[in-house]
Coordinates of C-alpha atoms in Angstrom, one line a residue:
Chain A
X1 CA 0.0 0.0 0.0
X2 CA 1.3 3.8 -0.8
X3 CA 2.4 5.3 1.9
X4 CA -0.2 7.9 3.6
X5 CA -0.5 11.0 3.4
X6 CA -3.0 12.7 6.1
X7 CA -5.8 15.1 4.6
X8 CA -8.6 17.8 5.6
X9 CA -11.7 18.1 4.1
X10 CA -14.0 21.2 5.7
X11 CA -17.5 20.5 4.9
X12 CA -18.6 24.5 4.7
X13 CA -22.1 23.8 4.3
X14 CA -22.0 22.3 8.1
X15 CA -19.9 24.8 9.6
X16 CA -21.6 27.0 12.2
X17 CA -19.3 29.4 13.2
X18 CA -19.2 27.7 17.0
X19 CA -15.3 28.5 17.3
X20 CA -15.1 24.5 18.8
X21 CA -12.5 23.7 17.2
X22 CA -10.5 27.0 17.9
X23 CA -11.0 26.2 21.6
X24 CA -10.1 22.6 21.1
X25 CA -6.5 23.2 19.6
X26 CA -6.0 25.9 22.5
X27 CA -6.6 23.1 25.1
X28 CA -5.4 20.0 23.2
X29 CA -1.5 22.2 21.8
X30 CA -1.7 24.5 25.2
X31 CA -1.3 27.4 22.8
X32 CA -0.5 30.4 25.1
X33 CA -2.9 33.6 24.7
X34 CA -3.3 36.1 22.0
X35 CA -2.3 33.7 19.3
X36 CA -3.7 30.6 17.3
X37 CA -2.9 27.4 15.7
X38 CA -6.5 27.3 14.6
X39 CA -9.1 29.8 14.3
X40 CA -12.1 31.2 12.8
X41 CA -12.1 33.6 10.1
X42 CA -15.7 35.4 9.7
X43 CA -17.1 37.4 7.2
X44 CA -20.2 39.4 7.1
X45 CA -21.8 40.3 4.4
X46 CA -25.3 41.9 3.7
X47 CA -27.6 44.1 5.1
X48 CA -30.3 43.2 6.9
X49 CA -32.7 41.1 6.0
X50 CA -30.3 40.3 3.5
X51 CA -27.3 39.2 5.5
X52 CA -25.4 36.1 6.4
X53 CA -22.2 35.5 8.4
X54 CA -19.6 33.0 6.3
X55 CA -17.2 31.6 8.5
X56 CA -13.9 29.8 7.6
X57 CA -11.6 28.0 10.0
X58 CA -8.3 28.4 9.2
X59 CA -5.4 25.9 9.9
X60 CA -2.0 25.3 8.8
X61 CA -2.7 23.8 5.4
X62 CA 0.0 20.9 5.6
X63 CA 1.6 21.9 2.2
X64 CA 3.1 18.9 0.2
X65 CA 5.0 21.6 -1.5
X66 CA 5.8 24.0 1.8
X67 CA 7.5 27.2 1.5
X68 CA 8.3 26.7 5.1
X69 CA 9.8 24.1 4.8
X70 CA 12.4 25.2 1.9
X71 CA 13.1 28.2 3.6
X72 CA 14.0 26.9 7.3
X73 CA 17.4 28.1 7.2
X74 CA 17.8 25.2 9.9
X75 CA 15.8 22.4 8.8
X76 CA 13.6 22.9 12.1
X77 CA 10.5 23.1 9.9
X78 CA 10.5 19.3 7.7
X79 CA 7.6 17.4 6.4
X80 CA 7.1 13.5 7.9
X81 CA 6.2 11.0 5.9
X82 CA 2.4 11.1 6.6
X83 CA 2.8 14.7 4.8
X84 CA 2.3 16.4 8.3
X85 CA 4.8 19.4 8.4
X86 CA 6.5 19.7 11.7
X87 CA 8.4 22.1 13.6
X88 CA 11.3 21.1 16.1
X89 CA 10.8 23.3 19.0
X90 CA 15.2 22.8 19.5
X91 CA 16.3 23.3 16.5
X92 CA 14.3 26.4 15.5
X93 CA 16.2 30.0 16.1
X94 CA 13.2 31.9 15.6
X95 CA 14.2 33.6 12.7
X96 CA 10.3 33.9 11.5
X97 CA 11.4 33.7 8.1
X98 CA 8.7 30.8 8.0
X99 CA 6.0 33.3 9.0
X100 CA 7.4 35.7 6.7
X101 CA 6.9 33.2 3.5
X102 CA 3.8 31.3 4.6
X103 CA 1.3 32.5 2.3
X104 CA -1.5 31.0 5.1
X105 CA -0.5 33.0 7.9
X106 CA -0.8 30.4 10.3
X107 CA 2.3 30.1 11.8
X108 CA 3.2 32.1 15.0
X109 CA 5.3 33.0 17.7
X110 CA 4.8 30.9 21.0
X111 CA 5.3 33.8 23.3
X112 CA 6.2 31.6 26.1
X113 CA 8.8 29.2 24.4
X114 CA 10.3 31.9 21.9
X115 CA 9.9 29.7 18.8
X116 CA 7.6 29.3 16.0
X117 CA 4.6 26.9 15.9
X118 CA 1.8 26.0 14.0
X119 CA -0.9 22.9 13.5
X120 CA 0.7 19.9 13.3
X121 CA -2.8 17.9 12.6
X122 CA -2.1 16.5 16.0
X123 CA 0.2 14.4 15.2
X124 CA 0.2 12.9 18.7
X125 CA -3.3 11.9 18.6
X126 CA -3.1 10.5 15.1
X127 CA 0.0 8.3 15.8
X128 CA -2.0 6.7 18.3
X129 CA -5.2 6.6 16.2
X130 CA -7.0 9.1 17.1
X131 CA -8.5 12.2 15.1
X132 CA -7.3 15.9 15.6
X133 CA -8.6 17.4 18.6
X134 CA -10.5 20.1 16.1
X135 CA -12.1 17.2 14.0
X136 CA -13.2 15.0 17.1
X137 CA -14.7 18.4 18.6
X138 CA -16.6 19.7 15.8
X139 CA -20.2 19.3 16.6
X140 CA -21.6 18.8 13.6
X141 CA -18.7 17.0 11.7
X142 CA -18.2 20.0 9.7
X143 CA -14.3 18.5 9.6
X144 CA -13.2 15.7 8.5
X145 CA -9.8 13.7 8.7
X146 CA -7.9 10.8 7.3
X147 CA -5.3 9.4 4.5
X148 CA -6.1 10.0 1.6
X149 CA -4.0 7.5 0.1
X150 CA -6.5 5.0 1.5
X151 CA -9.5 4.4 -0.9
X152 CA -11.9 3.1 1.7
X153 CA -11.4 6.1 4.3
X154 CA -14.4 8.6 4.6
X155 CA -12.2 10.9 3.8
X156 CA -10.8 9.7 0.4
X157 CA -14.5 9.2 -0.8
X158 CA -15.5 13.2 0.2
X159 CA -12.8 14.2 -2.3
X160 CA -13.7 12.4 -5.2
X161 CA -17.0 12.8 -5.2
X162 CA -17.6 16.7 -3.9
X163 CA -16.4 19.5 -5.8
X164 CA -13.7 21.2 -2.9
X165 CA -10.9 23.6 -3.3
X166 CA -7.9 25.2 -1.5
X167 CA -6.5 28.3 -0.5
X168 CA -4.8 30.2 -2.6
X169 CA -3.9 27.5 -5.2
X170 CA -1.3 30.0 -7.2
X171 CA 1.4 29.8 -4.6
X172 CA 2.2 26.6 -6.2
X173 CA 2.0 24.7 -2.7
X174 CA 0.0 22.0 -3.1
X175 CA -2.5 22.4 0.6
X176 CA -3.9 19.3 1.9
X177 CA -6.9 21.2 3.7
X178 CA -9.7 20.8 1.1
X179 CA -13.1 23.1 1.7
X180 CA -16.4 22.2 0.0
X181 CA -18.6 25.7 -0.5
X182 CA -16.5 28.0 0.8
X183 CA -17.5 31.7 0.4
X184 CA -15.1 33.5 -2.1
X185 CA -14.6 36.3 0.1
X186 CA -13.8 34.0 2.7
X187 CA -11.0 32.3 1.1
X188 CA -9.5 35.3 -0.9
X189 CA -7.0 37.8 1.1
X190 CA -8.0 40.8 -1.4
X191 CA -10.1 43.0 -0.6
X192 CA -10.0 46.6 -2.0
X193 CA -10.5 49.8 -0.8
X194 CA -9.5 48.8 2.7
X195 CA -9.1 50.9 5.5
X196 CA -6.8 49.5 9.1
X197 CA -7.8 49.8 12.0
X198 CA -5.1 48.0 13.5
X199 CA -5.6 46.8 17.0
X200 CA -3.8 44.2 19.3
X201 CA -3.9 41.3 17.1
X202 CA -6.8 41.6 14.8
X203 CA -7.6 44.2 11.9
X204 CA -11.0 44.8 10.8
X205 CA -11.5 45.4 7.2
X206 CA -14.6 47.2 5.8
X207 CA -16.1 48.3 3.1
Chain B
X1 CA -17.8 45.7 -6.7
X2 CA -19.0 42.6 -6.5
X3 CA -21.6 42.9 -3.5
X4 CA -22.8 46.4 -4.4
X5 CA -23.6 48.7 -1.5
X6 CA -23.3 46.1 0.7
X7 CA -20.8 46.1 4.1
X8 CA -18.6 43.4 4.6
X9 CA -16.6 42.7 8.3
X10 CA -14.0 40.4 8.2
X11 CA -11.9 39.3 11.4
X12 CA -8.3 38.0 10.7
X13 CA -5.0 37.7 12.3
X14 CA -2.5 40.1 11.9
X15 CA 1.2 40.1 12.9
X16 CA 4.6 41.2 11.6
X17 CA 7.1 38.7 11.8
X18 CA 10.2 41.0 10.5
X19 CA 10.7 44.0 12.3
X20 CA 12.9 47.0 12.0
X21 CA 16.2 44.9 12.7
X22 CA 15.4 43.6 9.2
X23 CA 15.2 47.0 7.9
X24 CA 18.4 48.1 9.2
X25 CA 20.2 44.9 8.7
X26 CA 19.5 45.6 4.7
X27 CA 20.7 49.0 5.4
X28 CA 24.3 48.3 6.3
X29 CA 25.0 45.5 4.0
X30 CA 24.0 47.9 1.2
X31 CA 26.4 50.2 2.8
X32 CA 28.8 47.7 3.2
X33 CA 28.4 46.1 -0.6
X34 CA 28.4 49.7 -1.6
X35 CA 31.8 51.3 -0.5
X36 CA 33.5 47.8 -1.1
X37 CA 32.5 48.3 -4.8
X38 CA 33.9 52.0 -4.5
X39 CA 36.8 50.8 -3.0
X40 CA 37.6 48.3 -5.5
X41 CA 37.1 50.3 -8.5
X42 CA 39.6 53.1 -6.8
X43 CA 42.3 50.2 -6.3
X44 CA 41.7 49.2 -9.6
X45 CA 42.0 52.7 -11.3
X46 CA 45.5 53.1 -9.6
X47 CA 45.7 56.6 -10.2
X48 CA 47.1 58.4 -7.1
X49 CA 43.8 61.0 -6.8
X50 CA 41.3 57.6 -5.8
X51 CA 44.4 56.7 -3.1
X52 CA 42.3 57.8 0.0
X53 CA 39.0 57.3 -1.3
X54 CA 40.1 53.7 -1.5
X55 CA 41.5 53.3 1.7
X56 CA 38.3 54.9 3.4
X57 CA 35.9 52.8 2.0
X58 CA 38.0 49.6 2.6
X59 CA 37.8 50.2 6.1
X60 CA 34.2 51.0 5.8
X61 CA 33.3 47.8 4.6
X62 CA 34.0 45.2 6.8
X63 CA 33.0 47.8 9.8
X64 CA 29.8 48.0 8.5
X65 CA 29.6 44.1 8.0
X66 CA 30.5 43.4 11.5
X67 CA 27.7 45.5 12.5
X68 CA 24.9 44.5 9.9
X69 CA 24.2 40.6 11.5
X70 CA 24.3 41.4 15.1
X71 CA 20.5 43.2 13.7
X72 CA 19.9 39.8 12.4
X73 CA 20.9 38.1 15.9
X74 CA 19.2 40.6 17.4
X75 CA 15.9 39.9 15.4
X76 CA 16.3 35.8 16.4
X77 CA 13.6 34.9 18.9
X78 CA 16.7 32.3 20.2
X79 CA 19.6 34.9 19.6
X80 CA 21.3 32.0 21.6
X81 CA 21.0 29.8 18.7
X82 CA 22.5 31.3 15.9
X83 CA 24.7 28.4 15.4
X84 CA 22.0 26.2 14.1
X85 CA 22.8 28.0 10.9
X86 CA 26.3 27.0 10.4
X87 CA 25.8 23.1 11.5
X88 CA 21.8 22.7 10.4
X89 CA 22.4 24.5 6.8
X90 CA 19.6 24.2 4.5
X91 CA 20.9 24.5 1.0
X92 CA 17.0 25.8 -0.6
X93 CA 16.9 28.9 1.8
X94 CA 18.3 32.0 1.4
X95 CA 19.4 32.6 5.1
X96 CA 21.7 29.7 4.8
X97 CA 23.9 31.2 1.9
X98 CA 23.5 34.6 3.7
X99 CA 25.2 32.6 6.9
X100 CA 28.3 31.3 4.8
X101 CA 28.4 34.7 3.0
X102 CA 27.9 36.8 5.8
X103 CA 31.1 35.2 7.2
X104 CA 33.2 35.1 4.1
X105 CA 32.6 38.4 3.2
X106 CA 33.8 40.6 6.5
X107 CA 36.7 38.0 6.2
X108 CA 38.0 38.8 2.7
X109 CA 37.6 42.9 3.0
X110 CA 39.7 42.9 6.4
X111 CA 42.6 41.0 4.1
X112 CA 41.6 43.7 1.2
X113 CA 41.9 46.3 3.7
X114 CA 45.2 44.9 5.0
X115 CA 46.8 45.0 1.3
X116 CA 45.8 48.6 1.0
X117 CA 47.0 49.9 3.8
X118 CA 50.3 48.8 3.3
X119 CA 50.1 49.7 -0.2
X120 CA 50.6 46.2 -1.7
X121 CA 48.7 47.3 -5.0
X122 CA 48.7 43.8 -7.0
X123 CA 47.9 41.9 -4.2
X124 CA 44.9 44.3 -3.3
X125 CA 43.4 44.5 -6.9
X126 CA 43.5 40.5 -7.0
X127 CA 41.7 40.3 -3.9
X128 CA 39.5 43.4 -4.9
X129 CA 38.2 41.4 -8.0
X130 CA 37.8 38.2 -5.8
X131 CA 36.0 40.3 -3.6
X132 CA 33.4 42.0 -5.6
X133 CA 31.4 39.0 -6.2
X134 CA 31.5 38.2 -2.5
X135 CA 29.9 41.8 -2.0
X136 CA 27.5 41.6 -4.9
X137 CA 26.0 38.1 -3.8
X138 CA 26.5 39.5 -0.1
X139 CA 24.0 42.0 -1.1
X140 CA 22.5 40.3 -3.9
X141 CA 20.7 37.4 -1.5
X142 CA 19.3 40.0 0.7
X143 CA 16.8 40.7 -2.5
X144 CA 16.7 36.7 -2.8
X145 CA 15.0 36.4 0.9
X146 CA 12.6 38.9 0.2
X147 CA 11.7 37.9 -2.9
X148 CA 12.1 34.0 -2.3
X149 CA 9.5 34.5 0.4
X150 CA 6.8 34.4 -1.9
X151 CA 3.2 34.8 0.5
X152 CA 3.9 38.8 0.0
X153 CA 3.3 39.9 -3.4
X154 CA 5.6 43.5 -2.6
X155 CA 8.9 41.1 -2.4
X156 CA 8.1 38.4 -4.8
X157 CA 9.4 39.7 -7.8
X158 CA 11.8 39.2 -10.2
X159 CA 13.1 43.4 -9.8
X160 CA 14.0 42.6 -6.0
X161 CA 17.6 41.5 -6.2
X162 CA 18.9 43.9 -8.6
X163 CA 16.7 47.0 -6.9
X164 CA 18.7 45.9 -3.4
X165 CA 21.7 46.1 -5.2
X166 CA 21.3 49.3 -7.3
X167 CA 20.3 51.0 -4.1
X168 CA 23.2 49.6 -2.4
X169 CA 24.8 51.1 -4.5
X170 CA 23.8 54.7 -4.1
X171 CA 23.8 54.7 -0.4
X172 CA 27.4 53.3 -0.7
X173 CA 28.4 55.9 -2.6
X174 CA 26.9 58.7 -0.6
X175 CA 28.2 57.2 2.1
X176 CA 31.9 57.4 0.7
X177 CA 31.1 61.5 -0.1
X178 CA 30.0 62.2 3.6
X179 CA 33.1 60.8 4.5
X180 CA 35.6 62.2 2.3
X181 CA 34.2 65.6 2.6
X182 CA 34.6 64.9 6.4
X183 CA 38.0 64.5 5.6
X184 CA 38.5 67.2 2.9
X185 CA 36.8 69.8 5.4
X186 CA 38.4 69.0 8.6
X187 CA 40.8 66.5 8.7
X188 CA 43.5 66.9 6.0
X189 CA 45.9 70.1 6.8
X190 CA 48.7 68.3 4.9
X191 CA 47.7 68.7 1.4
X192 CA 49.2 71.3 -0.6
X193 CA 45.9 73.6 -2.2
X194 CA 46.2 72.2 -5.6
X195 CA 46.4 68.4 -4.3
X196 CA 43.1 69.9 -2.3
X197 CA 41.2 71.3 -5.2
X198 CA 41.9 67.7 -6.4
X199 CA 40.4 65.7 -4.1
X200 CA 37.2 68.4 -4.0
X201 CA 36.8 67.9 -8.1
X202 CA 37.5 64.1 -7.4
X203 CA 34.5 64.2 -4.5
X204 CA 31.9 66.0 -7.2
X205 CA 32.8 63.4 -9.7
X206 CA 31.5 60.8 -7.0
X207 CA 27.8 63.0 -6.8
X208 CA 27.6 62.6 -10.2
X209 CA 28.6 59.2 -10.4
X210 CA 25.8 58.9 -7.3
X211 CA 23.6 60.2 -9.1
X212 CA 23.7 58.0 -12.8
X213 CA 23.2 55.2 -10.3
X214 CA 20.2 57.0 -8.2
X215 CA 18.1 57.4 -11.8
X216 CA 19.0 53.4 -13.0
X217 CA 17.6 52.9 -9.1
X218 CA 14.3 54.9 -10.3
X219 CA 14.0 53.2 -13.2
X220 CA 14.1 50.2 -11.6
X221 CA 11.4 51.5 -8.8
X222 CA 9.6 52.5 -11.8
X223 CA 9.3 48.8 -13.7
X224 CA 8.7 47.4 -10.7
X225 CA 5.7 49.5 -9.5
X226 CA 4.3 49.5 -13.1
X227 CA 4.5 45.6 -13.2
X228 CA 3.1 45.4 -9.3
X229 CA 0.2 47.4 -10.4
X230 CA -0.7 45.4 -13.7
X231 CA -0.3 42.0 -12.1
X232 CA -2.8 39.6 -10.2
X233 CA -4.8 40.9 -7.2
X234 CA -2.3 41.0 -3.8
X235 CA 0.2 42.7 -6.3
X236 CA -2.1 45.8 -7.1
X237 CA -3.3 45.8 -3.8
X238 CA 0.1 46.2 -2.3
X239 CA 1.3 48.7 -5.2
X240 CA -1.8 50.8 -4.0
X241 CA -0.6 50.3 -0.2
X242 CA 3.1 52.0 -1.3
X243 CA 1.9 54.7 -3.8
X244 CA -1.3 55.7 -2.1
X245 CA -2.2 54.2 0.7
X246 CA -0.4 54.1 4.6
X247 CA 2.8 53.5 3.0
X248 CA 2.7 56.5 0.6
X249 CA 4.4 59.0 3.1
X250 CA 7.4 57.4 3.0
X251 CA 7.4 55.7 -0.4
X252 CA 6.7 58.6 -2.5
X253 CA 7.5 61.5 0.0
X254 CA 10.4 60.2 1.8
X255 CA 11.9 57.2 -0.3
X256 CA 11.3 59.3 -4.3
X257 CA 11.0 62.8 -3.5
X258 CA 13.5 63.4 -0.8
X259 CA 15.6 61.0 -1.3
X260 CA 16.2 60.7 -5.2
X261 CA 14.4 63.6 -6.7
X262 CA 16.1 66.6 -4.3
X263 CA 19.6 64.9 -4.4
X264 CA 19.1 64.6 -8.5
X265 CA 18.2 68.8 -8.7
X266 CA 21.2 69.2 -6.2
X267 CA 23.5 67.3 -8.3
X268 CA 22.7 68.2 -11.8
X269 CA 20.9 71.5 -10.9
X270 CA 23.0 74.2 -13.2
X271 CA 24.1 76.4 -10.0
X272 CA 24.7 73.8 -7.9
X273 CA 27.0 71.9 -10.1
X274 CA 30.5 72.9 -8.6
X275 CA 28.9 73.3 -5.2
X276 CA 30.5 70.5 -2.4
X277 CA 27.7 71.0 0.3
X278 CA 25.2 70.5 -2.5
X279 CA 26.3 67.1 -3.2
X280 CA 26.8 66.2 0.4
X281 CA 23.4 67.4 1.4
X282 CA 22.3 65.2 -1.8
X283 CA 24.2 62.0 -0.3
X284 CA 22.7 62.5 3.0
X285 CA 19.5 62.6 1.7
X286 CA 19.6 59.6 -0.7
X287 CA 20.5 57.7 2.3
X288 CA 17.9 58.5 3.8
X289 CA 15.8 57.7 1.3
X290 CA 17.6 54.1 0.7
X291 CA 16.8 53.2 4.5
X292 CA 12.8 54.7 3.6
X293 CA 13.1 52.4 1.5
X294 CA 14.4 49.2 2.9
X295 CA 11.4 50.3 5.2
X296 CA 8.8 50.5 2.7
X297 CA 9.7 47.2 1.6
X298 CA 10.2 44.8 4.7
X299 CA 7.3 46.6 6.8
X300 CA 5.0 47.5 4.1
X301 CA 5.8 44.2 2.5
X302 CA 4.0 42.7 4.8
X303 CA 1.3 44.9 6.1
X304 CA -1.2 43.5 3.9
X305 CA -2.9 40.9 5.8
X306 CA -2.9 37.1 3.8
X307 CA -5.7 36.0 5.4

């Protein structure tokens, strides 16, 4: 059998907007405050009646292609075999060139530890069988997880038979987080005629 | 617009991972590449006039290559680490030929500056010309992180190298006049008048030489800004950020008007031609604008959210 290689699928039509899995990776990584391995990105759009909320969780993407990876100066940032792409908390110098190149912007700074990290699909929990801590949370199985080198996994079957698509496919890095109906404003970084309003961490962008 | 009159909210992350260090440690290499350039093309000249423009600006450059990585140490989250780069090299990334060059280079311009000092001219113009390729790559990969790092659409092109190099280039130079005007004004009583009125003409040849390379740097600015704002949709967005948006201040105020349009009307201006302040005021001012712009580039680079 081919070897595997560990897949997302986020099922957008189920997503809520709950923030579950957001607060599942906080507990599960014991990511330190004011920054995320996983989180919720949320746009509104509309005015009433005619408004909605679109919501897209965002998570490192597991590149089989990752710029991260080619530009660790150290080789603290490699890919495993299962396609997960790991960081090595004593090797990395913190030079954030990763962050710098990541066209996904989900790598930060640990503020306690002084190095980079990101989602690692929970590699923990999957060696020993388990799902990610985000996927097993997610009350209404918006997320899904598995090889997709297996043909009989759940996961393997959503792909070929949904029409699902990545972030920013033009930075040539191949992401293994799929999404089925995400909203285009969602997935897209451009927006024009923006105005900052920069505050601690977040910027709100408006029309 | 897509949505009409409609508002749209969005809630994303936002952080900048490269800070000022970054800025500044661009900033001294270009110095450093810069008056090591100078300095070689003096030794190589051989006339006597270049003598102590030579020597100045081969003690320049390994000073100001000593300095320029303790910015990048100083940027490392684990500044206690730096050594990972020399033992855990990765030959795809950028940093890791910076590591090997940023260590070569400062080694070979202290033996440069050795052979000039003691005025051993063949053996300084053969490791002049070995040199130069050291400072040009020294410089040259700077414009390969940036642009190498490919999630921001202000770095990723083609233009970045070569505009890091040509801009180098200019402080470099200006540098080189601040210093020998120092000299000229203050510091040489020896000199008979003629031998003065010399090294003055030989000082206004350099703003002129400054300034050639200052308009191939805005012609450069220029391709590059025209391409950013005819490409896909992060590039225009980002051209917009730099020409009218938060970064236009600096970019067009700072980086084009002060600091290449005023030193090119100092320079060439028809009155100010023979005038030594002029051109010093000019270099002082295009290196300010070279460090706007080493700003505009690593901050505003990546003041665009990706998310």
């Amino acid at each position: 059998m081919a070897e595997k290689r560990y897949a997302m699928v986020i099922d957008m039509r189920r997503c809520i907007g709950c923030h579950a899995c957001t607060v599942a990776c906080k507990a599960e990584m014991a990511v330190p405050l004011n920054v995320n391995a996983t989180w919720l990105k949320i746009v509104e759009k509309g005015k009433y009646p005619d408004a909605r909320k679109f919501f897209l969780p965002r998570l490192c993407n597991n590149c089989e292609d990752a710029i991260c990876a080619r530009n660790c100066p150290t080789k603290a940032t490699y890919k495993r075999d299962d396609g997960i792409v790991m960081v090595d908390m004593h090797r990395c110098i913190g030079c954030k060139y990763c962050i710098a190149s990541c066209p996904y912007d989900v790598r930060y700074i640990n503020p306690l530890k002084n190095i980079v990290q990101k989602c690692y699909f929970c590699h923990h929990r999957v060696d020993a069988g388990l799902a990610p801590a985000c996927v097993e949370t997610c009350p209404t199985r918006a997320m899904i997880f598995g090889d997709k080198n297996d043909h009989t996994s759940e996961i393997s079957q959503i792909l070929a038979t949904n029409a699902t698509n990545v972030i920013k496919r033009e930075m040539q890095t191949n992401p293994q987080v799929f999404y089925i109906s995400a909203d285009e404003a969602a997935m897209s970084s451009v927006q024009k005629r923006i105005s900052y309003h920069t505050g601690e961490h977040y910027i709100k962008l408006r029309f | 617009m897509e949505h009409g009159d409609v508002n749209v909210v969005y809630s994303v992350q936002f952080e900048l991972p490269l800070i000022m260090y970054i800025a500044q440690y661009f900033f001294f290499t270009g110095l450093s590449a810069g008056s090591f350039v100078i300095s070689v093309i003096a030794t190589m000249l051989g006339r006597k006039e270049f003598k102590p423009i030579g020597k100045i600006t081969a003690i320049l450059a390994p000073v100001l290559l000593i300095i320029a990585p303790l910015n990048l140490i100083a940027d490392l989250e684990q500044p206690l680490r730096f050594w990972h780069l020399f033992l855990f090299y990765n030959w795809t990334s950028p940093i890791t030929y910076g590591s090997f060059l940023l260590t070569a280079y400062p080694v070979m311009g202290i033996f440069y500056a050795a052979m000039v000092y003691t005025n051993r001219n063949t053996a300084a113009k053969v490791l002049g010309l070995m040199g130069i390729p050291l400072a040009i790559s020294v410089h040259g990969y700077t414009g390969f992180i940036l642009a190498l790092a490919k999630a921001r659409a202000l770095w990723n092109t083609a233009a970045m190298p070569t505009i890091f190099l040509v801009s180098a280039m200019v402080s470099g130079i200006g540098l080189v006049i601040i210093i020998a005007a120092i000299r000229w004004k203050w510091f040489d009583r020896k000199s008979s008048p003629e031998q003065k009125e010399k090294d003055r003409k030989l000082i206004l040849q350099l703003g002129q030489f400054m300034a050639y390379v200052l308009l191939l740097d805005l012609f450069l600015i220029m391709s590059d800004i025209l391409v950013l704002l005819t490409a896909h949709e992060d590039a225009y967005e980002v051209g917009m950020l730099i020409l009218t948006g938060n970064f236009a201040p600096l970019f067009v105020g700072v980086e084009l008007i002060l600091g290449a349009f005023i030193p090119l009307i100092l320079i060439f201006g028809p009155r100010l031609r023979n005038s030594l302040t002029a051109v010093v005021v000019a270099s002082i001012l295009a290196n300010i604008g070279v460090y706007a712009m080493r700003y505009v580039m690593v901050i505003g680079g990546q003041t665009v959210p990706l998310s």
